[in-house]
JSON list of C-alpha atoms in Angstrom, two decimals:
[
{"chain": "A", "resi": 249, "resn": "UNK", "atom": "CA", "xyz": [0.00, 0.00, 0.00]},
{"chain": "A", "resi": 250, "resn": "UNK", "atom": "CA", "xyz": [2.73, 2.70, 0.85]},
{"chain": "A", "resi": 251, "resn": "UNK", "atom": "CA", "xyz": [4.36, 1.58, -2.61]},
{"chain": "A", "resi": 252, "resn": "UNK", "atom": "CA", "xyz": [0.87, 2.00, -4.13]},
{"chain": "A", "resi": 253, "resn": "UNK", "atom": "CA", "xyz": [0.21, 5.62, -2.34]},
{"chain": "A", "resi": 254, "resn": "UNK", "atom": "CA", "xyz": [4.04, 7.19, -3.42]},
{"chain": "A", "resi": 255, "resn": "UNK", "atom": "CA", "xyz": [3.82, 5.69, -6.82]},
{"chain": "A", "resi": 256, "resn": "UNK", "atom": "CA", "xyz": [0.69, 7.12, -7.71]},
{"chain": "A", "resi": 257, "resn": "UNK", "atom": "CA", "xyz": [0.85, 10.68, -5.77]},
{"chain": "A", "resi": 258, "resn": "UNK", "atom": "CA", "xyz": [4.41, 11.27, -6.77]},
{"chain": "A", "resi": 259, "resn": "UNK", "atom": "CA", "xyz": [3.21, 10.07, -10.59]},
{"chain": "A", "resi": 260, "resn": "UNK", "atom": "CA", "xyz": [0.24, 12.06, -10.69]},
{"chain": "A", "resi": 261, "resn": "UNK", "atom": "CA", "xyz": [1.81, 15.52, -9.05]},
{"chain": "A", "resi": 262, "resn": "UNK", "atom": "CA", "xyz": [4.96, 15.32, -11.69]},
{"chain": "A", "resi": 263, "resn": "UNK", "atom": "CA", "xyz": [2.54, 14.99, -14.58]},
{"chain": "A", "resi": 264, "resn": "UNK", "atom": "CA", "xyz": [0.41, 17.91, -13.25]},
{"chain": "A", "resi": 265, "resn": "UNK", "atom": "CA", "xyz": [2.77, 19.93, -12.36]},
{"chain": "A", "resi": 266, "resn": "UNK", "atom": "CA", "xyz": [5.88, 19.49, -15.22]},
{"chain": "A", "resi": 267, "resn": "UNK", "atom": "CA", "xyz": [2.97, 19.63, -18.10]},
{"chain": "A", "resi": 268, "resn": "UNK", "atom": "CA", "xyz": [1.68, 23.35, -16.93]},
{"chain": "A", "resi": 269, "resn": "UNK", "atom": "CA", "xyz": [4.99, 24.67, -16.19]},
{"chain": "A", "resi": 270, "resn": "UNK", "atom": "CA", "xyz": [6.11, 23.03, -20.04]},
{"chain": "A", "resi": 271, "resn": "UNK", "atom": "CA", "xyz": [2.93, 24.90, -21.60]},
{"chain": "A", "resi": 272, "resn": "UNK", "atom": "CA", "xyz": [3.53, 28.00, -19.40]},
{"chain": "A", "resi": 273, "resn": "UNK", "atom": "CA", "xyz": [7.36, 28.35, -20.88]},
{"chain": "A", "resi": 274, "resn": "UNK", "atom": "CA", "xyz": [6.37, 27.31, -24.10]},
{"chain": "A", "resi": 275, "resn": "UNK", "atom": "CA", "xyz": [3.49, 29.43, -24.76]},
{"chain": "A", "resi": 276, "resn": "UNK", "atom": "CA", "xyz": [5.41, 32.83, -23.06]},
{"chain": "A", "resi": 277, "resn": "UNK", "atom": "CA", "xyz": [8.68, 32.42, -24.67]},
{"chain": "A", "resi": 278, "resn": "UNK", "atom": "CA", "xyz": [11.23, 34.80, -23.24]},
{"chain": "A", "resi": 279, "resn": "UNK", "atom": "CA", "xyz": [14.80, 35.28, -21.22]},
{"chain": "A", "resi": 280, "resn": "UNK", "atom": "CA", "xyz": [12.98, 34.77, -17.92]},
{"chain": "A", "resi": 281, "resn": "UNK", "atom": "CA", "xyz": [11.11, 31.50, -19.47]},
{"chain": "A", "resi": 282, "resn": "UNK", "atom": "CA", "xyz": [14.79, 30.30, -21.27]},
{"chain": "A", "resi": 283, "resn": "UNK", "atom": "CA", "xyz": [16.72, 31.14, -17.71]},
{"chain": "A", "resi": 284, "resn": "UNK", "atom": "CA", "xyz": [13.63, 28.71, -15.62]},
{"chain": "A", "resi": 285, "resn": "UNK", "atom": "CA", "xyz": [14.13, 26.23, -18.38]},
{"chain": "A", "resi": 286, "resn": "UNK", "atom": "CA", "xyz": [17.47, 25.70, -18.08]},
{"chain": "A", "resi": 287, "resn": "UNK", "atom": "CA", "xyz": [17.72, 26.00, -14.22]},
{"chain": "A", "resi": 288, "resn": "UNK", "atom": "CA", "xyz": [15.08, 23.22, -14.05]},
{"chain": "A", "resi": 289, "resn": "UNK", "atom": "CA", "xyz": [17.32, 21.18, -16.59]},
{"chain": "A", "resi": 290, "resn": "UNK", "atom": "CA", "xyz": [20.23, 21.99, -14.85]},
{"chain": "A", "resi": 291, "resn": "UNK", "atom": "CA", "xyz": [19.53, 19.42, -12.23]},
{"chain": "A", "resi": 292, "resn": "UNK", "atom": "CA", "xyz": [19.25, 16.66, -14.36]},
{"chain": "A", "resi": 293, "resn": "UNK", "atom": "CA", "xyz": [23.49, 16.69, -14.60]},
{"chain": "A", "resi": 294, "resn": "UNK", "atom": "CA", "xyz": [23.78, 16.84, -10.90]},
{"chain": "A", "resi": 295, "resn": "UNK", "atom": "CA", "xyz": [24.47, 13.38, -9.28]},
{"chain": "A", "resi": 296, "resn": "UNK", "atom": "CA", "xyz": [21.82, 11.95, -6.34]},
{"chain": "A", "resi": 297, "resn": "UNK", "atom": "CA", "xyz": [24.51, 11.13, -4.28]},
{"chain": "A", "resi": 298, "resn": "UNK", "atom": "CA", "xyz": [26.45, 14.40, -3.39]},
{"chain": "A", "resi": 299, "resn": "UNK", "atom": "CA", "xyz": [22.56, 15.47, -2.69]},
{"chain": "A", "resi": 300, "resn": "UNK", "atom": "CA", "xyz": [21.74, 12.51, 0.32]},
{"chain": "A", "resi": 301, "resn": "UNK", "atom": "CA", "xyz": [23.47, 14.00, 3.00]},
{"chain": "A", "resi": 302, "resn": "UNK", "atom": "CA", "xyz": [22.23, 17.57, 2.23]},
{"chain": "A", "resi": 303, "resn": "UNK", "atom": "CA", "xyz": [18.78, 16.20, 1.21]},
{"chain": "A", "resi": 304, "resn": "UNK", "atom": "CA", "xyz": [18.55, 14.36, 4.64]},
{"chain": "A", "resi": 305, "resn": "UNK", "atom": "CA", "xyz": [18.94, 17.64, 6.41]},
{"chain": "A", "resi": 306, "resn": "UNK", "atom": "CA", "xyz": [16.70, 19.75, 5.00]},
{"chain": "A", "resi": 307, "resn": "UNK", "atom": "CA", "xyz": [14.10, 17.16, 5.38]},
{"chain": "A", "resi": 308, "resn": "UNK", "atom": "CA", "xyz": [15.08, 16.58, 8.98]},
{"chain": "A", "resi": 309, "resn": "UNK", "atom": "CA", "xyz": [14.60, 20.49, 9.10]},
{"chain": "A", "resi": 310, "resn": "UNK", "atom": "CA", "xyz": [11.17, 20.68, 7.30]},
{"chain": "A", "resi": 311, "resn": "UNK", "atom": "CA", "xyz": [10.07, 17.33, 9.74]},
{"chain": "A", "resi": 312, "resn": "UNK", "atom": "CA", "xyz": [9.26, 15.66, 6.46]},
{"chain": "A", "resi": 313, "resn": "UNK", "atom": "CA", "xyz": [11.67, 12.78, 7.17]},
{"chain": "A", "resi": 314, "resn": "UNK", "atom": "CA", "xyz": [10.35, 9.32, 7.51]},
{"chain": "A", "resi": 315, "resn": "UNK", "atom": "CA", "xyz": [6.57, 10.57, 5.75]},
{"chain": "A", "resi": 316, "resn": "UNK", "atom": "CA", "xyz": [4.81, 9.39, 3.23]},
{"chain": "A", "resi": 317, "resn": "UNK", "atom": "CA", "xyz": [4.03, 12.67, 2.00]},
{"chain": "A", "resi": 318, "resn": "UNK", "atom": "CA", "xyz": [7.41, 14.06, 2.32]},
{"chain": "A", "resi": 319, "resn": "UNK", "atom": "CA", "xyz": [9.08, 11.16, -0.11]},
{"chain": "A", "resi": 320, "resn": "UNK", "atom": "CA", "xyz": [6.61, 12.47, -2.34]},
{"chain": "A", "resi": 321, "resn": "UNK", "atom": "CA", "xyz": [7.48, 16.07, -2.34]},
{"chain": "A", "resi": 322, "resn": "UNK", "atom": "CA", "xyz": [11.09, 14.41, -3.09]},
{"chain": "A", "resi": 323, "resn": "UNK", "atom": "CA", "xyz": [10.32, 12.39, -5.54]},
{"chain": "A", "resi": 324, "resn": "UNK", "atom": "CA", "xyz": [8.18, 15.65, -7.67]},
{"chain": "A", "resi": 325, "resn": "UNK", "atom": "CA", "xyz": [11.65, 17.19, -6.93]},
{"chain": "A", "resi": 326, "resn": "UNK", "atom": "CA", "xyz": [13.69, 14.64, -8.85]},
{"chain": "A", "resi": 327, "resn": "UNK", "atom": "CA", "xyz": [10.71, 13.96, -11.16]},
{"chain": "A", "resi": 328, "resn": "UNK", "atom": "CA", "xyz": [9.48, 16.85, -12.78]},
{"chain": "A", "resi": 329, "resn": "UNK", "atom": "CA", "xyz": [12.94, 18.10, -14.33]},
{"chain": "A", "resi": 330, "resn": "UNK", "atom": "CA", "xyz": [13.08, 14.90, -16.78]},
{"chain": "A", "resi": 331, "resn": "UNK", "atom": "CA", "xyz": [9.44, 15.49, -17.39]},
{"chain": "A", "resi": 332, "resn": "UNK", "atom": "CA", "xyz": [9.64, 18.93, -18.09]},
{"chain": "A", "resi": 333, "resn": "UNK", "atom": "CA", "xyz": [12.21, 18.49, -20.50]},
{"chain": "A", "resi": 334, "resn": "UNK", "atom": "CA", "xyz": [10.11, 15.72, -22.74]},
{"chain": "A", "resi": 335, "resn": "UNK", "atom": "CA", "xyz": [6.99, 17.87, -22.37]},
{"chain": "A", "resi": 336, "resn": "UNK", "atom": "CA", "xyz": [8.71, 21.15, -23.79]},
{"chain": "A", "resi": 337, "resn": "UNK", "atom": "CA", "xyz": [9.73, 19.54, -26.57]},
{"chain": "A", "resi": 338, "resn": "UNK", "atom": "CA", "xyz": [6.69, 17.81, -27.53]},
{"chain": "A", "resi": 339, "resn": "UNK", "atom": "CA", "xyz": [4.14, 20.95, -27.03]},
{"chain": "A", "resi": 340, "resn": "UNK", "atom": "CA", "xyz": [6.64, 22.94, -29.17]},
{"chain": "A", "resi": 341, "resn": "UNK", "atom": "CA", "xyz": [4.95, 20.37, -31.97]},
{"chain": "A", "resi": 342, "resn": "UNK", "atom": "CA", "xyz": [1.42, 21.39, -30.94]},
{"chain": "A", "resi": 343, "resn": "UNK", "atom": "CA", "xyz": [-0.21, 23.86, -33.21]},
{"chain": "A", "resi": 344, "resn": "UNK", "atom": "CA", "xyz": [-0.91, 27.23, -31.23]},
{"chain": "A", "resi": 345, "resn": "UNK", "atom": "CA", "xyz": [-3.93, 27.96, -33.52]},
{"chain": "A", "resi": 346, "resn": "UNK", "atom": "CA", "xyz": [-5.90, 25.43, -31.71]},
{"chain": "A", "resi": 347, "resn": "UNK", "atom": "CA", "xyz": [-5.66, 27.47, -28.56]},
{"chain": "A", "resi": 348, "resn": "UNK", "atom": "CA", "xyz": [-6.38, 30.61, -30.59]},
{"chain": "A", "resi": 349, "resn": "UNK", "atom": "CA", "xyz": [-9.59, 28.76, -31.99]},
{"chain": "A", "resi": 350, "resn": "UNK", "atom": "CA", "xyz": [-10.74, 27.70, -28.49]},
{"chain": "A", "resi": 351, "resn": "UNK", "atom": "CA", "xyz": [-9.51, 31.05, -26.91]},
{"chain": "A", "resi": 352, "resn": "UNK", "atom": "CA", "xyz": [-11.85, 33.06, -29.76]},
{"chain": "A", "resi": 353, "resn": "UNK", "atom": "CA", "xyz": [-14.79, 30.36, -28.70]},
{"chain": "A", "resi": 354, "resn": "UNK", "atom": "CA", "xyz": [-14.74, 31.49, -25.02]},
{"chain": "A", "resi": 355, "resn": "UNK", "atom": "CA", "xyz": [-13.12, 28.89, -23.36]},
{"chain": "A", "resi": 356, "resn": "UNK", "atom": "CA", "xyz": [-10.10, 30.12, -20.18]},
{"chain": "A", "resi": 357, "resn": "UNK", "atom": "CA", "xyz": [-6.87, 29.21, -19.74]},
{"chain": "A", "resi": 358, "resn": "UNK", "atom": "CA", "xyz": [-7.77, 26.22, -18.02]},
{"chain": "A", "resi": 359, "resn": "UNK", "atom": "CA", "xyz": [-10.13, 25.15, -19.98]},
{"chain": "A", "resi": 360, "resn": "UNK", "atom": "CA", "xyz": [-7.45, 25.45, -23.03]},
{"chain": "A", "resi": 361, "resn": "UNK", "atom": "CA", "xyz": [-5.21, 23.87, -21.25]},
{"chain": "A", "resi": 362, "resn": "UNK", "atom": "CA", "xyz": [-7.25, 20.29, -19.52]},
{"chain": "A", "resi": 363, "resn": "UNK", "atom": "CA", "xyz": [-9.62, 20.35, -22.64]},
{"chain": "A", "resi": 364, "resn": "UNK", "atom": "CA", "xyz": [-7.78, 20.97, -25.84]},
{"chain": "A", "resi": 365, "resn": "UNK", "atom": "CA", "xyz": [-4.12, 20.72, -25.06]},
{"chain": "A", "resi": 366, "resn": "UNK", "atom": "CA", "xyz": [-4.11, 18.03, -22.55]},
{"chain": "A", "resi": 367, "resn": "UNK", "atom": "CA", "xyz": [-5.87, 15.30, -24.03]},
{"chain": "A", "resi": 368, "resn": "UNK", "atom": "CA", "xyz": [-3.68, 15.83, -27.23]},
{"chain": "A", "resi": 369, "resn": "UNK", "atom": "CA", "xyz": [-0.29, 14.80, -24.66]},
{"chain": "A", "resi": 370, "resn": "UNK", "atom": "CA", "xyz": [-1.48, 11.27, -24.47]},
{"chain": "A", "resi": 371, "resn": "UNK", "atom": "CA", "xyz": [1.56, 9.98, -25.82]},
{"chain": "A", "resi": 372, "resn": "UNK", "atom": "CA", "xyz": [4.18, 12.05, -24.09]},
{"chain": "A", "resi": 373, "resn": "UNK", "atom": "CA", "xyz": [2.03, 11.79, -20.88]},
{"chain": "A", "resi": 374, "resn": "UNK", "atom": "CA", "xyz": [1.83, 7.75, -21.11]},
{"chain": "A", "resi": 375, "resn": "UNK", "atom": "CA", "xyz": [5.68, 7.49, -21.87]},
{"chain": "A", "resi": 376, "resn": "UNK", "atom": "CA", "xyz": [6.68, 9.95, -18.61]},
{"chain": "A", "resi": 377, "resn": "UNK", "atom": "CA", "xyz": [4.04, 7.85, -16.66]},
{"chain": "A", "resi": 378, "resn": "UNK", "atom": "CA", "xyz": [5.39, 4.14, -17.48]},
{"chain": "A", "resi": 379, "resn": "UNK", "atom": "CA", "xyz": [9.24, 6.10, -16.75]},
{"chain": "A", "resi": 380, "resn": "UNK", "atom": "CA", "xyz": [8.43, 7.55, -13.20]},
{"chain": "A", "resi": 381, "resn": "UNK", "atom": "CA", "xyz": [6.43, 5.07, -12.61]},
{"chain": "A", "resi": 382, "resn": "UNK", "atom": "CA", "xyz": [9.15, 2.23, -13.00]},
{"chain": "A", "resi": 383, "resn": "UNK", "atom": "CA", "xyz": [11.72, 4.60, -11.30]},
{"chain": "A", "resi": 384, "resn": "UNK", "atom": "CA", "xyz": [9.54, 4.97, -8.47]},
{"chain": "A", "resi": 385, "resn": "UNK", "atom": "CA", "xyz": [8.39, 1.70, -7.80]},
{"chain": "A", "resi": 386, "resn": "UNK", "atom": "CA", "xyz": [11.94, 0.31, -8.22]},
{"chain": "A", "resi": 387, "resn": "UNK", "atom": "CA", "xyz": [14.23, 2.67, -5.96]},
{"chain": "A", "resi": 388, "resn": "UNK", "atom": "CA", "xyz": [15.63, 1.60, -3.56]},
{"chain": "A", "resi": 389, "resn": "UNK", "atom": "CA", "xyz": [17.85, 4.35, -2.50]},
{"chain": "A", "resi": 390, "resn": "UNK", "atom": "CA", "xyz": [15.93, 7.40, -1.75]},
{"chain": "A", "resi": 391, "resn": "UNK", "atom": "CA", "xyz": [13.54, 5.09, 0.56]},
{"chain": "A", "resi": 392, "resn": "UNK", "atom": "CA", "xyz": [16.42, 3.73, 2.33]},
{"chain": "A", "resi": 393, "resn": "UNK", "atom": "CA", "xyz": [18.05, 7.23, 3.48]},
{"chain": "A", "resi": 394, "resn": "UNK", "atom": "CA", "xyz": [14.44, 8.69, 4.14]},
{"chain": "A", "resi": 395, "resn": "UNK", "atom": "CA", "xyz": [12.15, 5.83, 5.50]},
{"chain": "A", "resi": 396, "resn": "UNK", "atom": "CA", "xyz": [13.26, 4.74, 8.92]},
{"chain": "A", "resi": 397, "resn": "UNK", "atom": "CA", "xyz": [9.96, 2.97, 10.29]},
{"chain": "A", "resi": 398, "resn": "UNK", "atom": "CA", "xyz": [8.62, -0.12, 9.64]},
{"chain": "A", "resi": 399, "resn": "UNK", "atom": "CA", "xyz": [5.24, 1.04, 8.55]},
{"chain": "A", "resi": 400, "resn": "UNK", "atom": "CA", "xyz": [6.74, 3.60, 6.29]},
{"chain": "A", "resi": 401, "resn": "UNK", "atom": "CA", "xyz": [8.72, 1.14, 4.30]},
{"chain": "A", "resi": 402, "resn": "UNK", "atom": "CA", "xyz": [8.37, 0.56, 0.21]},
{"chain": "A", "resi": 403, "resn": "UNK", "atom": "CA", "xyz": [8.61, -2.70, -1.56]},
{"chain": "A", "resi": 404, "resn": "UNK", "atom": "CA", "xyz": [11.88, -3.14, -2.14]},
{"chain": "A", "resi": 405, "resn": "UNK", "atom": "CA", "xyz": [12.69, -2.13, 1.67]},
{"chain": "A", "resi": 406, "resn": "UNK", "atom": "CA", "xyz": [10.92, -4.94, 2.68]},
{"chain": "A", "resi": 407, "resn": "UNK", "atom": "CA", "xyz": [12.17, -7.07, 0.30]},
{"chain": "A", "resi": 408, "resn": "UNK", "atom": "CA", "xyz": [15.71, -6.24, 1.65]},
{"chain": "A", "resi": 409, "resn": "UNK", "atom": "CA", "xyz": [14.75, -8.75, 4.75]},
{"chain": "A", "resi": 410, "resn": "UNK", "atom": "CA", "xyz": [15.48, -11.69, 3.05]},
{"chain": "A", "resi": 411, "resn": "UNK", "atom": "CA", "xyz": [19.31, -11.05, 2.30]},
{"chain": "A", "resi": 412, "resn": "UNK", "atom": "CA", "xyz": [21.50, -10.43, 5.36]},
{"chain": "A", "resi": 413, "resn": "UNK", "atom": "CA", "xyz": [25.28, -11.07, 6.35]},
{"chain": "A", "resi": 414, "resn": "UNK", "atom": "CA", "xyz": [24.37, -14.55, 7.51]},
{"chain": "A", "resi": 415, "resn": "UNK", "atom": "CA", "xyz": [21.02, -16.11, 5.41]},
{"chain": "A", "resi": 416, "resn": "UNK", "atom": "CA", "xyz": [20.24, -15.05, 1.84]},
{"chain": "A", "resi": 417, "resn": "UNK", "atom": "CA", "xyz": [16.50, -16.51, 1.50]},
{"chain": "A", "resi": 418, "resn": "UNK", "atom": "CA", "xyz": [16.08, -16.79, -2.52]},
{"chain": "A", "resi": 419, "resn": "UNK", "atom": "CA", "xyz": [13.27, -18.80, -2.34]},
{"chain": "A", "resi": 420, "resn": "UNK", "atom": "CA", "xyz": [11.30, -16.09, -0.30]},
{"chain": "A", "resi": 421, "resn": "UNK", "atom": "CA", "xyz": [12.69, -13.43, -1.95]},
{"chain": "A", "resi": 422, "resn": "UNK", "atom": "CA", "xyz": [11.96, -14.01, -5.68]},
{"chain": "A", "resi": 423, "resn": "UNK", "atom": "CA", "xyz": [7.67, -15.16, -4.63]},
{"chain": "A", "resi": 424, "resn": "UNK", "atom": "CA", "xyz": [7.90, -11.62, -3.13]},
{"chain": "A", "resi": 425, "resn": "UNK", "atom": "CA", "xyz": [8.69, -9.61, -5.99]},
{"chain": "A", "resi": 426, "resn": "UNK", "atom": "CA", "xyz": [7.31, -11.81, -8.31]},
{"chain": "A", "resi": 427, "resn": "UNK", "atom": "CA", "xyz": [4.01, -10.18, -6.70]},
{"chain": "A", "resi": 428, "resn": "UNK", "atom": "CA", "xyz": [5.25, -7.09, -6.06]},
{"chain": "A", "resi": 429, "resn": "UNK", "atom": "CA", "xyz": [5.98, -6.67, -10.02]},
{"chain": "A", "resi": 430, "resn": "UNK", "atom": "CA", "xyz": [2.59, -7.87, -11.15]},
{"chain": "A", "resi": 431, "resn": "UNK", "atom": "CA", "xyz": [0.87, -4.11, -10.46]},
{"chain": "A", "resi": 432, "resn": "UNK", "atom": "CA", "xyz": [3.61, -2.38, -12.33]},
{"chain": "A", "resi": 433, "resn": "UNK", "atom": "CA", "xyz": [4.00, -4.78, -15.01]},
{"chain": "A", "resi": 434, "resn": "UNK", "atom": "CA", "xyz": [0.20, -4.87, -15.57]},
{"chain": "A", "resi": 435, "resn": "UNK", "atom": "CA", "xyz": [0.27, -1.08, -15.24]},
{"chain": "A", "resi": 436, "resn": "UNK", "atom": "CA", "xyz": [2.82, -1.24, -18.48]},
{"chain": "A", "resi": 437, "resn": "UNK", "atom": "CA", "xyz": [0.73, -3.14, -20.40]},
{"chain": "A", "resi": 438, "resn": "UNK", "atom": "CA", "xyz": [-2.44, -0.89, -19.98]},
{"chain": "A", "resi": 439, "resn": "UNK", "atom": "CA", "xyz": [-0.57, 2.20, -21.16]},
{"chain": "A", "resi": 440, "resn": "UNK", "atom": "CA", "xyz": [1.78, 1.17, -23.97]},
{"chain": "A", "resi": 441, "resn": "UNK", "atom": "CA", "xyz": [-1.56, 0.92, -26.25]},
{"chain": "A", "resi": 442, "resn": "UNK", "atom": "CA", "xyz": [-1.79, 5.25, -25.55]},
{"chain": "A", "resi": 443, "resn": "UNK", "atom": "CA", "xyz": [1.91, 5.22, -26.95]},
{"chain": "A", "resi": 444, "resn": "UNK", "atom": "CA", "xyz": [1.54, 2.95, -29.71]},
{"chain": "A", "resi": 445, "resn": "UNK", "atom": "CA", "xyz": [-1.81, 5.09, -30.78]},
{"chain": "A", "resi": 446, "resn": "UNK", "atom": "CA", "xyz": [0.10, 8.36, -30.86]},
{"chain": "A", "resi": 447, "resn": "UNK", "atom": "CA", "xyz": [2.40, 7.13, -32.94]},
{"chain": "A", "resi": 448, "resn": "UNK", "atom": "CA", "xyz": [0.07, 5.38, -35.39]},
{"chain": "A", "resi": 449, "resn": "UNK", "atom": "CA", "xyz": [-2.10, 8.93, -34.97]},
{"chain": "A", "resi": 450, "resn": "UNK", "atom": "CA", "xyz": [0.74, 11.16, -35.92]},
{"chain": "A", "resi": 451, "resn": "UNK", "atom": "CA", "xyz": [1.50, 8.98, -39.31]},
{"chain": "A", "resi": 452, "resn": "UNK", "atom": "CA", "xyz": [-1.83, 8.99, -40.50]},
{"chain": "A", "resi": 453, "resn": "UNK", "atom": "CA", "xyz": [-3.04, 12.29, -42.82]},
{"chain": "A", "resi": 454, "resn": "UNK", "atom": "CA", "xyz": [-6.49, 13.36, -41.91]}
]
């Protein structure tokens, strides 16, 4: 359940969030946008490890250490530059005139945005999903320096049990993640069909 709960939160905030900030610096192009951009991108180059100890602190300091919600607000942190990037580049592609058209019909920012330009970042949005998604599910690390108590822990935490200095337990091991992988694998499945679509969508002339 807490592997459930991070996965989808963190998953569902870094799509939110990265795909209005994308639109916002791609619809008001400027120095100010170009300067956020590459700020944002900036910390893709930077490795996780000289940011633990650092990391551990400020969460310590912000008593978001060993939370649910405060891996999340890490994980948007690490998330959302990686998405950002892919969803710049693929609303670059998006013609603005269909915002003008919708714009001239009445309909908000918002309503431009969730109505007309959202639904048209299927693809994009299904390929950051399955990413983040897999990342999330998967790590390991950022759990271990953050998650301290039992009821806190992830998947692969608790999977860590079965291997110690003494006892490996295989046998245990592999029956637990072959269940933990079915939610995530069957999660894969379900959305490769939106990526396969845009792709067939995009080569077809209407």
């Amino acid at each position: 359940m807490n592997s459930i709960i991070i996965t989808v939160v963190s998953v569902a905030g870094i799509l939110l969030i990265s795909s209005m900030a994308a639109y916002q610096l791609v619809r008001h192009p400027g120095r100010t946008s170009q300067i956020i951009f590459l700020v944002i991108l900036s910390s893709l180059i930077i490795p996780f490890q000289t940011m633990m100890i650092p990391l551990v602190k400020v969460a310590k300091d912000l008593n978001i250490i060993n939370t649910i919600h405060g891996i999340i607000i890490m994980y948007w942190g690490f998330g959302i530059p990686l998405a950002l990037f892919l969803y710049h580049g693929f609303i670059k592609a998006v013609p603005k005139e269909l915002e003008e058209a919708a714009s001239i019909d009445g309909s908000g920012p918002a309503g431009i945005f969730f109505r007309i330009l959202l639904p048209l970042l299927k693809p994009i949005t299904s390929t950051i999903a399955i990413l983040h998604s897999l990342w999330i599910w998967n790590d390991f690390l950022l759990p271990l320096i953050t998650l301290s108590s039992v009821e806190n822990k992830t998947i692969p935490l608790a999977a860590s049990v079965y291997f110690g200095q003494y006892t490996n337990e295989w046998h245990l091991a592999m029956a637990a993640l072959t269940l933990a992988i079915l939610p995530i694998m069957l999660f894969f499945l379900f959305m490769q069909r939106y990526i396969i679509q845009g792709i067939t969508a995009g080569a077809v002339k209407g």
